[in-house]
Coordinates of C-alpha atoms in Angstrom, one line a residue:
M528 CA -83.7 -43.2 -46.7
P529 CA -82.1 -40.3 -44.9
I530 CA -80.8 -37.2 -46.7
T531 CA -77.2 -37.0 -45.7
P532 CA -75.5 -33.7 -45.0
T533 CA -73.5 -34.4 -48.2
L534 CA -76.6 -33.7 -50.3
S535 CA -77.2 -30.4 -48.6
S536 CA -73.5 -29.4 -48.9
K537 CA -73.5 -30.3 -52.6
L538 CA -76.6 -28.3 -53.3
A539 CA -75.2 -25.3 -51.4
A540 CA -71.8 -25.5 -53.2
S541 CA -73.4 -25.6 -56.6
L542 CA -76.3 -23.1 -56.2
P543 CA -75.7 -19.3 -56.8
S544 CA -74.9 -17.1 -53.8
P545 CA -76.5 -15.7 -51.8
H546 CA -79.9 -17.0 -52.9
K547 CA -81.9 -19.2 -50.5
F548 CA -83.8 -22.3 -51.6
T549 CA -86.2 -24.5 -49.7
I550 CA -86.2 -28.2 -50.4
H551 CA -89.2 -30.4 -49.8
H552 CA -88.7 -34.1 -50.3
L553 CA -91.5 -36.7 -50.2
S554 CA -90.9 -40.5 -50.5
T555 CA -92.7 -43.8 -50.0
P556 CA -91.3 -47.0 -48.5
P557 CA -90.5 -49.8 -51.0
S558 CA -93.6 -51.8 -51.6
P559 CA -94.6 -54.6 -54.0
S560 CA -95.6 -53.5 -57.5
P561 CA -96.3 -55.0 -60.9
A562 CA -93.1 -56.1 -62.7
I563 CA -91.8 -53.6 -65.3
Y564 CA -90.4 -56.5 -67.4
S565 CA -92.6 -59.2 -68.9
P566 CA -91.7 -62.7 -67.7
P567 CA -90.3 -65.3 -70.1
P568 CA -92.7 -68.0 -71.3
A569 CA -93.8 -70.4 -68.5
H570 CA -92.6 -68.1 -65.7
L571 CA -94.3 -65.8 -63.3
P572 CA -93.4 -62.1 -63.2
E573 CA -90.3 -61.1 -61.4
K574 CA -90.7 -59.9 -57.8
T575 CA -90.4 -56.1 -57.9
K576 CA -90.6 -53.3 -55.3
C577 CA -91.2 -49.7 -56.1
E578 CA -90.5 -46.5 -54.1
S579 CA -91.4 -43.0 -55.2
H580 CA -89.5 -39.7 -54.6
F581 CA -90.9 -36.2 -55.1
L582 CA -88.6 -33.2 -54.8
S583 CA -90.0 -29.7 -54.7
V584 CA -87.8 -26.6 -54.8
S585 CA -89.2 -23.3 -53.5
A586 CA -87.8 -19.7 -53.0
P587 CA -88.8 -17.1 -50.4
H588 CA -91.5 -14.6 -51.5
N589 CA -92.9 -11.6 -49.6
G590 CA -91.2 -12.5 -46.4
S591 CA -92.6 -15.7 -44.9
Q592 CA -94.2 -17.0 -48.0
Q593 CA -92.8 -19.6 -50.4
I594 CA -93.3 -20.0 -54.1
Q595 CA -92.5 -23.2 -55.9
L596 CA -90.0 -23.1 -58.7
F597 CA -89.4 -26.7 -59.8
A598 CA -90.6 -30.2 -59.0
L599 CA -89.3 -33.6 -59.9
E600 CA -90.9 -37.1 -59.5
I601 CA -88.7 -40.2 -59.6
L602 CA -89.8 -43.9 -59.4
I603 CA -87.2 -46.5 -58.2
Y604 CA -87.9 -50.2 -59.2
T605 CA -85.8 -52.8 -57.4
T606 CA -85.4 -56.5 -58.2
T607 CA -82.7 -59.1 -57.2
T608 CA -80.7 -58.4 -60.4
L609 CA -81.4 -54.7 -61.4
T610 CA -82.2 -51.3 -59.9
T611 CA -84.1 -49.0 -62.3
I612 CA -84.4 -45.2 -61.5
F613 CA -87.2 -43.8 -63.8
V614 CA -87.6 -40.1 -64.1
S615 CA -91.4 -39.8 -64.3
K616 CA -92.1 -36.1 -64.4
A617 CA -90.3 -32.8 -64.2
D618 CA -91.8 -29.3 -64.4
S619 CA -91.2 -25.7 -63.5
T620 CA -93.5 -22.8 -62.7
G621 CA -91.6 -20.2 -64.6
Y622 CA -91.0 -17.9 -61.6
I623 CA -87.3 -18.4 -61.3
H624 CA -86.9 -15.0 -62.8
L625 CA -87.8 -13.6 -59.4
L626 CA -84.2 -14.5 -58.3
N627 CA -82.8 -12.0 -60.8
L628 CA -79.9 -14.2 -61.7
P629 CA -77.3 -12.6 -64.0
K630 CA -77.1 -13.7 -67.6
G631 CA -74.9 -16.7 -68.1
T632 CA -75.5 -18.2 -64.6
P633 CA -75.9 -22.0 -64.9
S634 CA -79.6 -23.0 -64.5
P635 CA -80.3 -23.9 -60.8
L636 CA -83.0 -26.3 -62.0
R637 CA -80.6 -28.3 -64.0
T638 CA -78.0 -28.3 -61.2
I639 CA -80.6 -29.5 -58.6
S640 CA -81.7 -32.3 -61.0
S641 CA -78.2 -33.5 -61.5
I642 CA -77.2 -33.5 -57.8
F643 CA -80.5 -35.2 -56.7
L644 CA -80.1 -37.9 -59.4
S645 CA -76.5 -38.4 -58.4
H646 CA -77.6 -38.8 -54.7
L647 CA -80.2 -41.4 -55.6
V648 CA -77.7 -43.3 -57.8
E649 CA -75.1 -43.4 -55.0
S650 CA -77.5 -44.4 -52.3
H651 CA -79.1 -47.2 -54.4
Q652 CA -75.9 -48.7 -55.9
R653 CA -75.2 -52.3 -55.0
K654 CA -72.1 -54.5 -55.6
D655 CA -74.1 -57.4 -57.0
R656 CA -76.4 -55.7 -59.5
Q657 CA -76.5 -53.0 -62.2
L658 CA -78.3 -49.7 -61.9
V659 CA -79.9 -47.9 -64.8
V660 CA -81.4 -44.4 -64.9
S661 CA -84.1 -44.2 -67.6
L662 CA -86.1 -41.3 -68.9
F663 CA -87.9 -40.1 -72.0
A664 CA -87.9 -36.5 -73.0
R665 CA -91.2 -35.2 -74.5
A666 CA -92.0 -31.5 -74.7
Q667 CA -95.2 -30.5 -73.1
D668 CA -96.6 -27.2 -71.8
Q669 CA -97.0 -28.4 -68.2
Y670 CA -96.7 -31.6 -66.3
L671 CA -97.1 -30.9 -62.6
F672 CA -98.1 -27.2 -62.2
P673 CA -101.5 -26.6 -63.7
G674 CA -101.9 -23.1 -65.2
S675 CA -98.2 -22.4 -65.2
I676 CA -98.2 -22.2 -69.0
E677 CA -100.2 -19.0 -68.7
N678 CA -97.3 -17.4 -66.9
S679 CA -95.4 -15.3 -69.4
G680 CA -92.1 -16.0 -67.5
K681 CA -92.2 -19.7 -68.3
H682 CA -90.2 -20.6 -71.3
V683 CA -91.0 -24.1 -72.6
L684 CA -88.2 -25.8 -74.5
D685 CA -89.0 -27.4 -77.8
D686 CA -88.4 -31.1 -78.4
R687 CA -84.7 -30.8 -79.4
G688 CA -84.0 -28.3 -76.6
L689 CA -85.5 -30.6 -74.0
I690 CA -83.5 -33.6 -75.2
K691 CA -80.3 -31.5 -75.0
W692 CA -81.3 -30.3 -71.5
W693 CA -81.6 -33.8 -70.2
C694 CA -78.3 -34.8 -71.7
R695 CA -76.7 -32.0 -69.8
V696 CA -78.5 -33.2 -66.6
I697 CA -77.2 -36.8 -67.0
E698 CA -73.6 -35.8 -67.9
P699 CA -72.6 -34.7 -64.3
V700 CA -74.3 -37.8 -62.9
L701 CA -72.0 -39.9 -65.1
Q702 CA -68.9 -38.1 -63.9
A703 CA -69.9 -38.0 -60.2
T704 CA -70.4 -41.8 -60.0
S705 CA -67.7 -43.0 -62.5
H706 CA -65.0 -45.3 -61.2
D707 CA -61.7 -43.3 -61.0
D708 CA -59.3 -46.2 -60.6
E709 CA -56.5 -45.8 -63.1
K710 CA -56.2 -49.6 -63.6
N711 CA -59.8 -49.8 -64.8
T712 CA -59.6 -49.0 -68.5
R713 CA -63.4 -49.1 -68.9
S714 CA -65.7 -46.7 -67.2
T715 CA -68.6 -48.1 -65.2
A716 CA -70.9 -45.4 -66.3
Q717 CA -72.3 -45.3 -69.8
A718 CA -75.0 -43.2 -71.5
Y719 CA -77.2 -44.3 -74.4
L720 CA -79.6 -42.1 -76.5
R721 CA -82.3 -43.1 -78.9
V722 CA -84.3 -40.5 -80.8
P723 CA -86.6 -42.4 -83.2
G724 CA -86.4 -40.9 -86.7
C725 CA -82.9 -39.3 -86.3
D726 CA -79.7 -40.6 -87.8
L727 CA -76.3 -41.0 -86.1
H728 CA -75.1 -37.4 -86.9
E729 CA -78.3 -35.9 -85.5
H730 CA -77.9 -37.9 -82.3
L731 CA -74.4 -36.4 -81.8
S732 CA -75.9 -32.9 -81.9
F733 CA -77.9 -33.6 -78.8
F734 CA -74.7 -34.3 -76.7
P735 CA -73.2 -31.4 -74.6
P736 CA -70.5 -29.5 -76.5
H737 CA -67.7 -30.4 -74.1
V738 CA -68.7 -34.1 -74.6
R739 CA -68.4 -33.9 -78.3
H740 CA -65.0 -32.3 -78.2
S741 CA -63.5 -34.7 -75.5
P742 CA -62.5 -38.2 -76.6
T743 CA -62.6 -39.4 -73.0
L744 CA -66.1 -38.2 -72.3
R745 CA -67.3 -39.1 -75.8
A746 CA -66.4 -42.7 -75.1
Q747 CA -69.1 -42.8 -72.4
W748 CA -71.9 -41.7 -74.7
H749 CA -73.4 -44.1 -77.3
P750 CA -75.7 -42.4 -79.9
S751 CA -78.5 -44.2 -81.6
R752 CA -78.1 -47.2 -79.2
D753 CA -79.9 -48.6 -76.2
P754 CA -78.6 -50.8 -73.4
L755 CA -81.6 -53.3 -73.3
L756 CA -79.4 -56.2 -74.4
L757 CA -76.6 -55.3 -72.0
L758 CA -78.7 -55.4 -68.8
N759 CA -78.8 -58.6 -66.7
R760 CA -81.8 -60.1 -68.3
P761 CA -82.6 -63.8 -69.0
A762 CA -80.6 -65.4 -71.9
N763 CA -82.5 -65.9 -75.1
A764 CA -85.5 -64.1 -73.8
P765 CA -88.1 -62.7 -76.3
E766 CA -87.9 -59.1 -77.2
R767 CA -90.9 -58.2 -75.1
C768 CA -89.1 -59.4 -72.0
L769 CA -86.3 -56.9 -72.6
I770 CA -88.3 -53.7 -72.9
P771 CA -89.4 -52.2 -69.5
R772 CA -92.9 -50.7 -69.2
F773 CA -93.2 -47.4 -67.3
P774 CA -96.2 -45.2 -66.7
D775 CA -97.1 -42.9 -69.5
D776 CA -94.3 -44.2 -71.7
P777 CA -94.6 -44.2 -75.5
K778 CA -92.7 -47.5 -76.0
S779 CA -94.9 -49.1 -73.3
R780 CA -98.0 -48.4 -75.3
F781 CA -96.4 -49.8 -78.4
V782 CA -95.5 -53.0 -76.5
D783 CA -99.1 -53.3 -75.3
E784 CA -100.3 -53.2 -78.9
L785 CA -97.7 -55.7 -80.0
D786 CA -98.7 -58.1 -77.2
E787 CA -102.1 -58.5 -78.9
E788 CA -100.3 -60.7 -81.4
L789 CA -99.6 -63.2 -78.6
T790 CA -103.3 -64.1 -78.3
E791 CA -103.5 -67.8 -79.2
P792 CA -106.1 -70.5 -78.7
P793 CA -105.7 -72.9 -75.8
P794 CA -103.3 -75.8 -76.3
D795 CA -106.1 -78.4 -76.4
S796 CA -108.2 -76.7 -79.0
K797 CA -108.7 -78.1 -82.5
K798 CA -107.5 -74.9 -84.2
H799 CA -104.2 -75.1 -82.3
K800 CA -103.6 -78.6 -83.6
E801 CA -104.3 -77.5 -87.2
S802 CA -101.8 -74.6 -86.9
P803 CA -98.7 -76.0 -85.0
S804 CA -96.5 -73.3 -86.5
K805 CA -97.9 -70.8 -84.0
G806 CA -96.1 -72.5 -81.2
K807 CA -92.7 -72.2 -82.7
R808 CA -92.1 -68.7 -81.3
P809 CA -93.6 -68.8 -77.8
G810 CA -93.9 -65.3 -76.2
K811 CA -92.5 -63.6 -79.3
W812 CA -94.1 -61.1 -81.6
R813 CA -94.9 -62.0 -85.2
S814 CA -94.4 -58.5 -86.8
V815 CA -91.3 -57.5 -84.8
R816 CA -88.4 -59.9 -84.7
S817 CA -85.6 -57.8 -83.1
L818 CA -85.1 -54.7 -81.0
E819 CA -83.7 -52.9 -84.0
E820 CA -87.0 -53.5 -85.8
F821 CA -88.9 -52.3 -82.7
W822 CA -87.1 -48.9 -82.8
E823 CA -87.5 -48.6 -86.5
M824 CA -91.3 -49.0 -86.1
M825 CA -91.3 -46.6 -83.2
A826 CA -90.2 -43.9 -85.6
F827 CA -93.5 -44.2 -87.4
R828 CA -95.6 -44.1 -84.3
Q829 CA -97.8 -41.0 -83.9
E830 CA -96.0 -39.9 -80.8
C831 CA -92.7 -39.9 -82.6
S832 CA -93.7 -38.8 -86.1
S833 CA -96.2 -36.0 -85.5
G834 CA -93.6 -33.3 -85.9
R835 CA -92.1 -33.6 -82.4
L836 CA -89.1 -35.7 -81.4
V837 CA -89.1 -38.0 -78.4
G838 CA -85.8 -38.9 -76.8
F839 CA -85.1 -42.0 -74.8
L840 CA -82.1 -41.7 -72.5
W841 CA -80.4 -44.2 -70.3
A842 CA -77.4 -44.1 -67.9
V843 CA -76.1 -47.6 -66.9
F844 CA -73.9 -48.0 -63.9
T845 CA -72.1 -51.3 -63.6
P846 CA -70.3 -52.2 -60.3
E847 CA -66.6 -53.0 -60.4
G848 CA -66.0 -56.6 -61.3
F849 CA -69.7 -57.3 -62.1
A850 CA -68.9 -58.6 -65.6
T851 CA -66.4 -61.2 -64.4
S852 CA -68.5 -62.4 -61.5
A853 CA -71.2 -64.9 -61.8
P854 CA -74.6 -63.2 -62.3
P855 CA -77.2 -63.7 -59.6
K856 CA -80.2 -65.9 -60.4
L857 CA -83.3 -64.2 -61.4
D858 CA -86.1 -64.2 -58.8
F859 CA -88.6 -65.9 -61.1
A860 CA -91.1 -68.5 -59.9
Q861 CA -90.0 -71.5 -61.8
K862 CA -93.5 -73.0 -61.7
P863 CA -94.8 -73.3 -65.3
L864 CA -98.1 -71.5 -66.0
L865 CA -101.2 -73.5 -66.9
A866 CA -102.1 -71.1 -69.6
P867 CA -100.1 -69.2 -72.3
P868 CA -98.4 -66.1 -71.1
T869 CA -100.9 -63.4 -70.6
T870 CA -100.4 -59.9 -71.9
R871 CA -100.1 -56.9 -69.6
T872 CA -101.5 -53.5 -70.2
S873 CA -100.3 -50.2 -69.0
T874 CA -103.3 -49.8 -66.8
E875 CA -101.7 -52.1 -64.3
H876 CA -99.5 -49.2 -63.3
S877 CA -102.5 -47.4 -61.9
Q878 CA -101.5 -49.2 -58.6
Q879 CA -98.3 -47.2 -58.6
P880 CA -98.0 -44.3 -56.2
I881 CA -97.8 -41.7 -59.0
A882 CA -100.0 -39.0 -60.5
T883 CA -101.6 -40.6 -63.5
S884 CA -103.4 -37.5 -64.7
S885 CA -101.7 -35.9 -67.6
A886 CA -100.8 -32.2 -67.5
T887 CA -103.3 -31.3 -70.3
S888 CA -106.2 -32.9 -68.5
S889 CA -105.3 -31.4 -65.2
S890 CA -105.2 -27.9 -66.6
T891 CA -108.8 -28.1 -67.6
Q892 CA -109.8 -28.8 -64.0
T893 CA -107.8 -25.9 -62.6
P894 CA -110.0 -23.6 -60.5
T895 CA -109.9 -19.9 -61.0
T896 CA -108.6 -19.2 -57.5
A897 CA -106.7 -21.3 -55.0
Q898 CA -109.2 -20.6 -52.3
S899 CA -112.0 -22.2 -54.3
L900 CA -110.4 -25.6 -53.6
S901 CA -112.9 -27.1 -51.2
Q902 CA -113.3 -30.8 -50.7
Q903 CA -116.4 -31.0 -52.8
H904 CA -114.3 -29.8 -55.8
L905 CA -111.7 -32.5 -55.2
P906 CA -111.9 -36.0 -56.5
P907 CA -113.2 -38.7 -54.1
A908 CA -109.6 -39.8 -53.3
L909 CA -108.9 -36.4 -51.8
Q910 CA -112.2 -36.1 -49.8
N911 CA -111.8 -36.8 -46.1
P912 CA -108.3 -38.3 -46.3
P913 CA -107.4 -40.8 -43.6
L914 CA -105.2 -38.5 -41.7
E915 CA -106.0 -40.1 -38.3
S916 CA -104.9 -43.6 -39.4
P917 CA -103.2 -45.3 -36.5
S918 CA -99.4 -45.3 -36.4
P919 CA -98.6 -43.6 -39.7
P920 CA -95.0 -44.2 -41.0
T921 CA -92.7 -41.5 -39.7
T922 CA -89.2 -40.5 -40.2
S923 CA -86.4 -41.5 -37.9
T924 CA -86.9 -40.6 -34.3
T925 CA -84.0 -38.3 -33.7
P926 CA -83.5 -36.7 -30.3
T927 CA -84.5 -33.1 -29.7
N928 CA -82.0 -31.0 -31.7
P929 CA -82.5 -27.5 -33.0
A930 CA -80.5 -28.4 -36.1
P931 CA -82.5 -29.6 -39.2
T932 CA -82.6 -33.3 -39.7
H933 CA -82.5 -33.2 -43.5
I934 CA -84.5 -36.4 -43.9
P935 CA -87.4 -36.8 -46.3
I936 CA -91.0 -37.4 -45.2
T937 CA -91.9 -41.0 -45.8
L938 CA -95.6 -41.4 -46.4
P939 CA -97.7 -44.5 -47.3
Q940 CA -98.9 -44.8 -50.8
N941 CA -102.4 -43.4 -50.3
H942 CA -101.1 -40.3 -48.5
Y943 CA -98.5 -39.8 -51.2
K944 CA -101.1 -40.1 -53.9
R945 CA -103.2 -37.5 -52.1
C946 CA -100.4 -35.0 -52.0
I947 CA -99.6 -35.4 -55.7
S948 CA -103.3 -35.2 -56.6
L949 CA -103.7 -32.0 -54.6
L950 CA -100.8 -30.4 -56.5
L951 CA -102.5 -31.2 -59.8
H952 CA -105.6 -29.3 -58.7
L953 CA -103.9 -26.0 -57.8
D954 CA -103.4 -23.0 -59.9
Y955 CA -100.0 -21.4 -60.8
A956 CA -101.2 -19.0 -63.6
T957 CA -100.3 -15.8 -61.8
L958 CA -97.8 -14.9 -59.1
P959 CA -100.4 -14.4 -56.3
L960 CA -102.1 -17.7 -57.2
A961 CA -98.8 -19.5 -57.4
A962 CA -97.7 -18.2 -54.0
E963 CA -101.0 -19.1 -52.4
S964 CA -101.1 -22.6 -54.1
S965 CA -97.5 -23.2 -53.0
M966 CA -98.2 -22.4 -49.4
R967 CA -101.4 -24.5 -49.5
W968 CA -99.6 -27.6 -50.8
I969 CA -96.7 -27.2 -48.3
E970 CA -99.1 -26.8 -45.4
D971 CA -101.4 -29.7 -46.4
V972 CA -98.5 -32.1 -46.9
G973 CA -97.2 -31.0 -43.4
I974 CA -100.7 -31.8 -42.0
C975 CA -100.7 -35.2 -43.7
A976 CA -97.3 -36.0 -42.3
R977 CA -98.0 -34.4 -39.0
K978 CA -95.1 -32.0 -39.3
N979 CA -95.4 -28.3 -39.5
D980 CA -91.9 -27.4 -40.8
W981 CA -90.8 -30.3 -42.9
G982 CA -88.5 -28.7 -45.5
W983 CA -85.0 -27.5 -45.1
D984 CA -83.2 -24.4 -46.4
V985 CA -80.2 -24.3 -48.7
V986 CA -78.2 -21.1 -49.2
G987 CA -76.1 -21.0 -52.3
Q988 CA -72.4 -20.5 -52.0
M989 CA -71.3 -20.4 -55.6
E990 CA -70.2 -16.9 -56.6
E991 CA -72.2 -15.4 -59.5
T992 CA -69.7 -14.7 -62.3
G993 CA -72.3 -13.8 -64.9
T994 CA -69.9 -14.7 -67.7
A995 CA -71.1 -16.6 -70.7
G996 CA -69.3 -19.7 -71.8
G997 CA -68.2 -22.9 -70.2
E998 CA -70.8 -25.5 -69.9
M999 CA -73.8 -23.3 -70.1
G1000 CA -72.6 -20.9 -72.8
A1001 CA -74.3 -17.6 -73.3
G1002 CA -77.8 -18.9 -73.7
E1003 CA -80.1 -21.5 -72.2
A1004 CA -80.2 -25.2 -72.9
G1005 CA -81.1 -26.0 -76.5
K1006 CA -79.1 -23.1 -78.0
E1007 CA -75.8 -24.8 -78.1
G1008 CA -76.5 -27.0 -81.1
A1009 CA -75.2 -24.6 -83.8
N1010 CA -71.9 -22.8 -84.0
M1011 CA -72.4 -19.5 -85.8
L1012 CA -69.6 -18.5 -88.1
G1013 CA -69.0 -14.8 -88.4
A1014 CA -67.6 -12.8 -91.2
G1015 CA -64.1 -13.2 -89.9
V1016 CA -64.0 -16.8 -90.9
V1017 CA -64.3 -15.9 -94.6
R1018 CA -61.0 -14.4 -95.5
K1019 CA -61.0 -11.8 -98.3
K1020 CA -58.2 -10.3 -100.2
K1021 CA -57.1 -7.1 -98.5
R1022 CA -57.3 -3.9 -100.5
A1023 CA -54.2 -1.9 -101.0
G1024 CA -55.5 1.1 -99.4
G1025 CA -57.3 -0.5 -96.5
G1026 CA -60.5 1.5 -95.9
E1027 CA -63.8 -0.1 -95.5
G1028 CA -64.2 -3.8 -94.9
E1029 CA -61.4 -4.1 -92.4
G1030 CA -63.3 -5.3 -89.4
D1031 CA -62.1 -7.2 -86.3
A1032 CA -62.2 -10.8 -87.5
G1033 CA -61.9 -12.3 -84.0
S1034 CA -64.8 -10.4 -82.5
M1035 CA -67.4 -12.2 -84.6
M1036 CA -66.6 -15.7 -83.6
A1037 CA -69.1 -17.6 -81.6
T1038 CA -67.6 -19.0 -78.4
G1039 CA -68.7 -22.0 -76.3
G1040 CA -71.4 -23.1 -78.8
G1041 CA -73.5 -20.1 -77.8
T1042 CA -74.2 -16.8 -79.6
V1043 CA -72.7 -13.4 -79.2
D1044 CA -74.3 -10.0 -79.7
R1045 CA -73.4 -8.4 -83.0
E1046 CA -72.3 -4.9 -82.3
G1047 CA -70.5 -2.2 -84.3
G1048 CA -71.1 -0.3 -87.5
E1049 CA -70.0 -0.8 -91.1
G1050 CA -66.9 -2.9 -91.5
E1051 CA -67.4 -4.5 -88.0
G1052 CA -70.4 -6.7 -88.7
G1053 CA -71.0 -9.5 -91.0
V1054 CA -72.4 -7.3 -93.9
N1055 CA -70.2 -5.1 -96.0
I1056 CA -72.1 -2.2 -97.5
L1057 CA -70.9 -0.8 -100.9
S1058 CA -70.7 2.9 -101.2
T1059 CA -72.6 4.7 -104.0
G1060 CA -69.3 5.4 -105.8
L1061 CA -68.8 1.7 -106.5
V1062 CA -72.2 1.2 -108.2
R1063 CA -71.6 1.9 -111.9
K1064 CA -74.6 2.4 -114.1
K1065 CA -74.6 1.6 -117.8
P1066 CA -74.7 4.9 -119.8
K1067 CA -77.6 5.4 -122.1
I1068 CA -77.1 5.3 -125.8
K1069 CA -78.8 8.0 -127.8

């Protein structure tokens, strides 16, 4: 899938000037993968193809060196009826402070995430099927860059701040791909948010401030809801067939546990004949009878009730006229199974071209220096990689042109897994180690792809205003949830003589959902100090 010049121009127009960023994009060709949806009873799994995309953002450091700032991994599952874009992992190294951006500048990491997601949505939209972007927000110290949590410049958002951050990432994607025909009264882009354990009003606090105050934008967001019943799934299918299973997904692990209730004796056994009631609900759970009950029980799971919130976010894009047209037939094999439907476990996703190692476990294997990474310290999958395999997949054969081609490197699954595994065994704890690890990863991927210079540069063109407010406000993501009321909101009766207490009421109001610095002396802040003459003591009685 080529990276069109439009993506480069969008990135350049939205990134701060005159900073230079280097984009490295890895991808895999679509290949057969286990189905993410369980099949209905007496049907085989739906044919599914998966492709992976890995985007790395770097910045110049010490002349010719590059230092990685941010990385994003996305899996795209495609069937005959639905395209699912799953945001698998996202992480930063914490060295973006080296750019010396002025306070109030919109986060380049959030901007790049929104533009890249919009590009994938636009390039994978089809007229005959829905497209859904799915992700879950769970706060962790590190996901992709081992040792980066030791960097003092890395600020890890808490659970609420991370959910708000992703809502702000999805909002521009909705607007960029929405249908703008005036005759269409219903937008084709809708967002859904589920945070187990939170009520409706708490869900609203996660939305961006400009969404909460705009009736038009607010109509696109659905708090405390999910689109699982609105996707093009089989009619009257059991609940387990409506919930997708993604790698390292909390709800997927819960579905695997509930599937243990489906274990039943063979149809010809004596026990089955004595208990015919077990066959009245084929393929359905006994403890959970609806999706609403599923989400209620999710709130009591350890991953959602251990003091941290986990947010599930969807963005559904429906093509124009899809609701009125006849839905396509599902690509299920209509041959009935000889045995009852078998349960699937999340271990089947080990065949996916993703990094299955968690960030916590990978950090324990981090070497002290990047140069200590020899092949005897790497896992067997990384030792002696098949770099000399015949006819490796390459990108499009463009004629000799000095201009950059702006196309991603397409690797087979085993080479892609090696590149991700190498990243998980580097060290980003300090600035020298991060720069050395970044260059090692870029060079090794270039060797694997047989390309020395495989990234492209983007120079920001957006002027840095440095003013707080607007979408970002005066602080980072996660600080826009509370509106601070200053002393000017509480009106007091004015004194006849004026004097103390007459501050500037408007200067204390918080703007844009952010915070403002409280400056000034007595009478200008939120605290009125009484002078000693106003404190009257009770006289002593002799």
